[in-house]
Amino acid sequence: MAAYARARVRAGQSLAEQTIDIADAATPQEAQVAKLRVDTRRWLASKLSEEFSDKQQPLVNIDLGSLALDALRKRTVVSLDDSA
């Protein structure tokens, strides 16, 4: 299983290297074809290895339960006196 995982990472690295070669060799006339070739290899590399994945990790983790409890702890009770 470890050998298979290493092979997937190496395959992803190989595809990433190919994207650089394709982009460097592209001429203005071949730009659209080169972009398609690069995008396809990039997508495949992301499927083979997390190293090349475009998935963003959450930057902020918010616990709404804690926020609600903190708000309740800090509340103040205001009474309105009707006798005024």
mmCIF file of N, CA and C in Angstrom, residues 25 29 36 44-45 53 58 66 72:
data_model
loop_
_atom_site.group_PDB
_atom_site.id
_atom_site.type_symbol
_atom_site.label_atom_id
_atom_site.label_comp_id
_atom_site.label_asym_id
_atom_site.label_seq_id
_atom_site.Cartn_x
_atom_site.Cartn_y
_atom_site.Cartn_z
ATOM 1 N N ALA A 25 7.132 25.570 -23.732
ATOM 2 C CA ALA A 25 7.296 25.330 -25.169
ATOM 3 C C ALA A 25 6.179 25.946 -26.010
ATOM 4 N N GLN A 29 0.478 30.980 -30.919
ATOM 5 C CA GLN A 29 -0.496 30.314 -31.765
ATOM 6 C C GLN A 29 -1.031 29.037 -31.110
ATOM 7 N N LEU A 36 -5.136 23.734 -22.507
ATOM 8 C CA LEU A 36 -5.938 22.526 -22.324
ATOM 9 C C LEU A 36 -5.064 21.364 -21.849
ATOM 10 N N LEU A 44 -5.429 15.849 -13.386
ATOM 11 C CA LEU A 44 -5.063 14.460 -13.111
ATOM 12 C C LEU A 44 -4.065 14.375 -11.956
ATOM 13 N N ALA A 45 -3.107 15.291 -11.901
ATOM 14 C CA ALA A 45 -2.140 15.311 -10.798
ATOM 15 C C ALA A 45 -2.846 15.539 -9.468
ATOM 16 N N SER A 53 -3.500 19.162 -5.093
ATOM 17 C CA SER A 53 -4.928 19.426 -5.023
ATOM 18 C C SER A 53 -5.199 20.916 -4.877
ATOM 19 N N PRO A 58 -10.231 25.119 5.237
ATOM 20 C CA PRO A 58 -10.911 26.266 5.855
ATOM 21 C C PRO A 58 -9.912 27.109 6.640
ATOM 22 N N SER A 66 -20.420 27.716 21.018
ATOM 23 C CA SER A 66 -19.616 28.494 21.974
ATOM 24 C C SER A 66 -19.952 29.970 21.891
ATOM 25 N N LEU A 72 -24.699 34.536 25.906
ATOM 26 C CA LEU A 72 -25.638 34.413 27.022
ATOM 27 C C LEU A 72 -24.956 34.729 28.355
#
